[in-house]
Coordinates of N, CA and C in Angstrom, one line a residue:
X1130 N 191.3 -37.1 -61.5 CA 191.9 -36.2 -60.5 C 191.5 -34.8 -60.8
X1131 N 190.7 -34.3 -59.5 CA 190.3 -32.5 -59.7 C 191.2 -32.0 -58.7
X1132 N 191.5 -32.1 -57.8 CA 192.6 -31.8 -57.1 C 193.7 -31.9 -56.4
X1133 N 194.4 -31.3 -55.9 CA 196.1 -31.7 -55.2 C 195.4 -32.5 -54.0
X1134 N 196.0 -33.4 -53.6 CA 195.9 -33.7 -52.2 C 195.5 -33.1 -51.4
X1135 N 195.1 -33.1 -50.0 CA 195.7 -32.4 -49.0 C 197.1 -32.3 -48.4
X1136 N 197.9 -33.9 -48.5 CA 199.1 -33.6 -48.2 C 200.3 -32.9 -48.9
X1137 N 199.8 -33.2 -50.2 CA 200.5 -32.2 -51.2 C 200.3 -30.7 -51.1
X1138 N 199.3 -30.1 -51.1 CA 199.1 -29.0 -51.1 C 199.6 -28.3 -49.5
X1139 N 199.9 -29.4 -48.7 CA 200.9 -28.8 -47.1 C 201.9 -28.6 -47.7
X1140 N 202.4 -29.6 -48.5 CA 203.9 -29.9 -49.1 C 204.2 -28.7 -49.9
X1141 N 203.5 -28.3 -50.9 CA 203.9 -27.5 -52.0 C 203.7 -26.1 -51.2
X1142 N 202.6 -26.1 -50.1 CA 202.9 -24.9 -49.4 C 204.0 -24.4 -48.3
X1143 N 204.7 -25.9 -47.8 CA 205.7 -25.5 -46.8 C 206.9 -25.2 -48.4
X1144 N 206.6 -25.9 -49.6 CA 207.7 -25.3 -49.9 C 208.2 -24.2 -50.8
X1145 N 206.6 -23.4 -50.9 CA 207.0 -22.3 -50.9 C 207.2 -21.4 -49.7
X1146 N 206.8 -21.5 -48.3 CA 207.4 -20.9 -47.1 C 208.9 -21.2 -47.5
X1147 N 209.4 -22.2 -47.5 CA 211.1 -22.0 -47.5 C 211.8 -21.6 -48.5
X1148 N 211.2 -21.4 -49.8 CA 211.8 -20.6 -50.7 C 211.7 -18.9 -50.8
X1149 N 210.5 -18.8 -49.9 CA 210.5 -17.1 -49.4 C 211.5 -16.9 -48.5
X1150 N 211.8 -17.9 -47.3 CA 212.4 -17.5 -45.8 C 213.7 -17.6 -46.7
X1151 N 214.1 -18.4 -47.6 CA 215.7 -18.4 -47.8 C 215.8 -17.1 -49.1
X1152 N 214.8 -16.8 -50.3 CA 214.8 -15.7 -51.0 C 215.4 -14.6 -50.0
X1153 N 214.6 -14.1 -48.8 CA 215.2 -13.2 -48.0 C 216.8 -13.1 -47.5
X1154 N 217.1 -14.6 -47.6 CA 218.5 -14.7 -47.1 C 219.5 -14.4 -48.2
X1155 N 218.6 -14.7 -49.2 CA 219.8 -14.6 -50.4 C 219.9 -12.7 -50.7
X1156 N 218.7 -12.5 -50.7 CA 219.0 -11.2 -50.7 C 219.8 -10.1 -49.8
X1157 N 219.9 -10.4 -48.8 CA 220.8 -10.3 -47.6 C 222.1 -10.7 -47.9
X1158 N 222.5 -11.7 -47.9 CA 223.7 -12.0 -48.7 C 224.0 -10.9 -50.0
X1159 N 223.5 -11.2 -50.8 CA 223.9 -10.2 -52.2 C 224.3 -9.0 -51.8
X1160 N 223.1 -7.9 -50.7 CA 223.5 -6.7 -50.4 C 224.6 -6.6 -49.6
X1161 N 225.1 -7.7 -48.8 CA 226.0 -7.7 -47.8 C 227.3 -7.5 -49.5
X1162 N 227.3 -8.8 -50.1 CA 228.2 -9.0 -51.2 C 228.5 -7.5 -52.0
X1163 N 227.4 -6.9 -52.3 CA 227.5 -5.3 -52.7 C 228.0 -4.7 -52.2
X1164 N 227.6 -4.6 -50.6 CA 228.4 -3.7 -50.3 C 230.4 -4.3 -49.9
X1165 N 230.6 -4.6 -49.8 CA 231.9 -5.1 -50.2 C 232.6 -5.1 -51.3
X1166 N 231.9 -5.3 -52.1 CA 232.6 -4.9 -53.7 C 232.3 -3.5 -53.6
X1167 N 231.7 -2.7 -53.5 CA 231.8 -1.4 -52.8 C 233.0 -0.8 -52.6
X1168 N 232.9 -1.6 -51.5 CA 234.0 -1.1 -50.2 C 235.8 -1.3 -51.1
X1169 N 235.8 -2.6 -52.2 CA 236.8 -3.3 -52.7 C 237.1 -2.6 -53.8
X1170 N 236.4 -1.3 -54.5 CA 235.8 -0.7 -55.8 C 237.0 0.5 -55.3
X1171 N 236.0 1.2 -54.2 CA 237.1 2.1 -53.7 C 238.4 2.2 -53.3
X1172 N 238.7 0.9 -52.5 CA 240.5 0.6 -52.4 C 241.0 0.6 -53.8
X1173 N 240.3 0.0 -55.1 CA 240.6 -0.4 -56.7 C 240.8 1.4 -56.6
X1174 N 240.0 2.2 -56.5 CA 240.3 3.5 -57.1 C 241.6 4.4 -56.3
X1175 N 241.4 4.2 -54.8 CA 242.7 4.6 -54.5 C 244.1 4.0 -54.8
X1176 N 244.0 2.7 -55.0 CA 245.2 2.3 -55.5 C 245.6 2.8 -57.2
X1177 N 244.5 2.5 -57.5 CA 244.9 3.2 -58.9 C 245.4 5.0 -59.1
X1178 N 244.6 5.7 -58.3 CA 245.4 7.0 -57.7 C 246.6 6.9 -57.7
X1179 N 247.1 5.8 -56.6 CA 249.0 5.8 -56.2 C 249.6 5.6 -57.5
X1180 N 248.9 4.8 -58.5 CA 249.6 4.5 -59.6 C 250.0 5.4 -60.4
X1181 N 248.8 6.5 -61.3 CA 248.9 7.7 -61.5 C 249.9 8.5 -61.1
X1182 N 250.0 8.6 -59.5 CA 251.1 9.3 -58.7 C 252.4 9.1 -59.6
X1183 N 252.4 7.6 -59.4 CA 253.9 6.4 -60.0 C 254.2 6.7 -61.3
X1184 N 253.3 7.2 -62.3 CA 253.4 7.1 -63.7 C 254.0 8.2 -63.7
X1185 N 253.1 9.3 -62.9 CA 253.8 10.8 -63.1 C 255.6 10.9 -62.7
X1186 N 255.8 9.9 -62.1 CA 257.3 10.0 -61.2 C 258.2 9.4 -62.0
X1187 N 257.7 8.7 -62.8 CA 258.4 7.3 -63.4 C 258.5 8.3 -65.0
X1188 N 257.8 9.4 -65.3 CA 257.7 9.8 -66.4 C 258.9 11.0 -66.1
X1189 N 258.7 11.4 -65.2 CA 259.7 12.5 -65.0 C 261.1 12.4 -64.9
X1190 N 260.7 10.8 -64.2 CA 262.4 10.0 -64.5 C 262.9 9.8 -66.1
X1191 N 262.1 9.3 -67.1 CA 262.4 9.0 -68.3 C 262.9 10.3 -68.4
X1192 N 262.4 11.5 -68.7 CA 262.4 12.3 -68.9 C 264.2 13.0 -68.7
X1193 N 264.3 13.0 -67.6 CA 265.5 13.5 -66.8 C 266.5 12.4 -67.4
X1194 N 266.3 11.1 -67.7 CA 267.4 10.0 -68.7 C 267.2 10.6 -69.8
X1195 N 266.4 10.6 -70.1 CA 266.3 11.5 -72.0 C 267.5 12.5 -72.2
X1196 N 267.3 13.6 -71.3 CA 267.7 14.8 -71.4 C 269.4 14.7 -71.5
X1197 N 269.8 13.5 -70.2 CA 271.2 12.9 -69.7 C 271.7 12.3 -71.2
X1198 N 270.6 11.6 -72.0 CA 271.4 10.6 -73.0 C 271.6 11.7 -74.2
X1199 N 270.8 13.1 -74.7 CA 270.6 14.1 -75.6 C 272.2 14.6 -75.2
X1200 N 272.9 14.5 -73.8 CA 273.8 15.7 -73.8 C 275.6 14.8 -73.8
X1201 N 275.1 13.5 -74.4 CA 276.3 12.5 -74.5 C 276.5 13.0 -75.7
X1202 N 277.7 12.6 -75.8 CA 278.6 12.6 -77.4 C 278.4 11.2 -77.8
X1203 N 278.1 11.2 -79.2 CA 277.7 10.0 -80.0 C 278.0 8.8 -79.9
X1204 N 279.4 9.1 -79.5 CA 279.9 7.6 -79.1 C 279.4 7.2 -78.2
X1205 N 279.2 7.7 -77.6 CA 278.9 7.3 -76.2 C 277.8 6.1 -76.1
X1206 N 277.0 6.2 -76.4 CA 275.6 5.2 -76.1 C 276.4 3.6 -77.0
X1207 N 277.8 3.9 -77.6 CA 277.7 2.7 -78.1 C 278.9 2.0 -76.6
X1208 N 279.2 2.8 -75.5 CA 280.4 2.3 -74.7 C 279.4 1.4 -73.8
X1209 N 280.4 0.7 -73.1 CA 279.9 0.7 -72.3 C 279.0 0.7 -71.2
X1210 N 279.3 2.1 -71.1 CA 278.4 2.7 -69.7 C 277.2 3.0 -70.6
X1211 N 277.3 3.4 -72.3 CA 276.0 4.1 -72.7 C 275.0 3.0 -72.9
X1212 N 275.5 1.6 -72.9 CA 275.0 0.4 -73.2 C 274.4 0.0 -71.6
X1213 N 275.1 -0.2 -70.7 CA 274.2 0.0 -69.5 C 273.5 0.6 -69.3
X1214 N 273.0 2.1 -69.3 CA 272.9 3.3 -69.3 C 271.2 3.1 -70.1
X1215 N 271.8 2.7 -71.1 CA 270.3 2.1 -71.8 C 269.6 1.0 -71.6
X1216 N 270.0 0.4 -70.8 CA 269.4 -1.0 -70.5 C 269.0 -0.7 -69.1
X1217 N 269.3 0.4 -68.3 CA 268.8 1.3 -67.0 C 267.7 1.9 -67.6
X1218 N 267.9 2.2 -68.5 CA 266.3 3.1 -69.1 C 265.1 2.5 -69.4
X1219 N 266.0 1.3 -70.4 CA 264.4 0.6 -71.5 C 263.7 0.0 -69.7
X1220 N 264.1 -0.4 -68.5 CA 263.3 -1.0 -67.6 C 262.7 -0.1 -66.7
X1221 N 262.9 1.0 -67.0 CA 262.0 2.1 -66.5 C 260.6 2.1 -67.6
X1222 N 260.9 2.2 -68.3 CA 260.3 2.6 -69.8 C 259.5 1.5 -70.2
X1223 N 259.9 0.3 -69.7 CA 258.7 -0.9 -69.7 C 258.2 -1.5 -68.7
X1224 N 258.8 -0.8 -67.7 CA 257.7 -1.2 -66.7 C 256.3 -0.6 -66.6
X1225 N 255.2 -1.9 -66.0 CA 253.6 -1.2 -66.4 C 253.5 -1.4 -65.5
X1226 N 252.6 0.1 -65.8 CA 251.9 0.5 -64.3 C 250.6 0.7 -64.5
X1227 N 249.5 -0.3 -65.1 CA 248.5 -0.3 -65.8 C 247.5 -0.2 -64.5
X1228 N 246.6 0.5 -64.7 CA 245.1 0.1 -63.8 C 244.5 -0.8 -63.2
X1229 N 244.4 -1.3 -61.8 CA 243.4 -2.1 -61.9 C 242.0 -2.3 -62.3
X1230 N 241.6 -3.0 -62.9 CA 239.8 -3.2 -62.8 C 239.3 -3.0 -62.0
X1231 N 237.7 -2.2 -61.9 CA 236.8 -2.3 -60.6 C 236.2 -3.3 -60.7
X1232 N 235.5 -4.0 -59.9 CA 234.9 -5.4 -59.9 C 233.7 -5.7 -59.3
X1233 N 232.9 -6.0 -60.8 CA 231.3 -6.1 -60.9 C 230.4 -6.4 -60.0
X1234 N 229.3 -6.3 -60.0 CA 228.6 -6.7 -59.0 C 227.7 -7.7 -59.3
X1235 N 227.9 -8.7 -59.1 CA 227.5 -10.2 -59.5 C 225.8 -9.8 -59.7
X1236 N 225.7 -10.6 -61.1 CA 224.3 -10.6 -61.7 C 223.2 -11.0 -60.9
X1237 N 222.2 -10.2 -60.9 CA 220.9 -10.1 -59.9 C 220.2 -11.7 -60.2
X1238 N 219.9 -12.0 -59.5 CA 219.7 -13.5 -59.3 C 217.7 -13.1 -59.3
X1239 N 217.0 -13.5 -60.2 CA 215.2 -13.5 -59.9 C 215.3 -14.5 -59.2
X1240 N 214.5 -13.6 -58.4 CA 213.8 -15.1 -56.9 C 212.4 -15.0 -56.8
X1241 N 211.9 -15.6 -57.8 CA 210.1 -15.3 -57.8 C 209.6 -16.8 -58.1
X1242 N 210.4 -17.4 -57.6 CA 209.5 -19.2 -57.7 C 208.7 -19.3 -57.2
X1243 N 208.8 -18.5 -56.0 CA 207.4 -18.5 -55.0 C 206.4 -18.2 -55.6
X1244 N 206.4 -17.0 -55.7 CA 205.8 -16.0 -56.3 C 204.5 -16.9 -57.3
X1245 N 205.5 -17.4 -58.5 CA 204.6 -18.2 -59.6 C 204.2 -19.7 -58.6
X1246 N 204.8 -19.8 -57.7 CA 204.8 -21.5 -57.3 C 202.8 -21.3 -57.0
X1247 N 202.5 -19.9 -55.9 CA 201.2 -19.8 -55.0 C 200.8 -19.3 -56.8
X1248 N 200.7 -18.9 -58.0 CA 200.1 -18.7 -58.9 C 199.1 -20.0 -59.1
X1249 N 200.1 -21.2 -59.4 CA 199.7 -22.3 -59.7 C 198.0 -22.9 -59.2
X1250 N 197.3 -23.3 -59.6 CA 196.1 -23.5 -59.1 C 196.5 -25.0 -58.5
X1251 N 195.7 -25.3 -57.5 CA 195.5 -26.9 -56.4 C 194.2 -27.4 -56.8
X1252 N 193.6 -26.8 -57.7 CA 192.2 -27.9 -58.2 C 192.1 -27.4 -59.4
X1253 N 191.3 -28.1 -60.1 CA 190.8 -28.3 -61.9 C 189.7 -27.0 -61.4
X1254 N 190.2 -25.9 -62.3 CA 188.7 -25.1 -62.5 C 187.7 -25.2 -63.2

């Protein structure tokens, strides 16, 4: 054997036509997928903004408890109310208000089978 068929060489050539026509699709897809994580990157950043906002508010509240628990008399944090009082705080004080993630843009896929598939030689040189 010196060469591919003829009907092989239809075959191996229709199937690199369809892995070019669908390469194009995939890449179409991905950019579509891009730009959406995009679009999903920047709501990530505004929301993380509002949070910022929240830390700053949530800090100023600790803050304003701080100052309230500094101007008790000693006993106090062991009564009652100073025992509620602190158990009103620590859940301020542990609540997290951590960042969201931005979210990646899925790894570039090589689409060059074609590419090498028409490399390939169809007869013995």
């Amino acid at each position: 054997m010196n060469k591919i068929s003829e009907n092989d060489q239809r075959e191996w050539k229709n199937a690199i036509n369809e892995l070019q026509e669908t390469s194009g699709k995939l890449e179409l897809k991905k950019d579509e997928i891009n730009d959406k994580i995009a679009e999903l990157n920047e709501e990530v950043r505004r929301y993380n903004n509002a949070l910022h906002n929240a830390r700053a508010v949530r800090e100023s509240i600790l803050t304003q408890m701080d100052e309230f628990i500094d101007k008790q008399a000693d006993n106090w944090s062991e009564s009652e109310a100073g025992q509620a009082f602190s158990d009103w705080n620590e859940c301020w004080a542990e609540l997290e208000l951590t960042d969201l993630d931005t979210v990646d843009e899925p790894e570039t896929v090589e689409i060059d089978h074609a590419d090498e598939m028409e490399e390939v030689p169809l007869a013995l040189e």
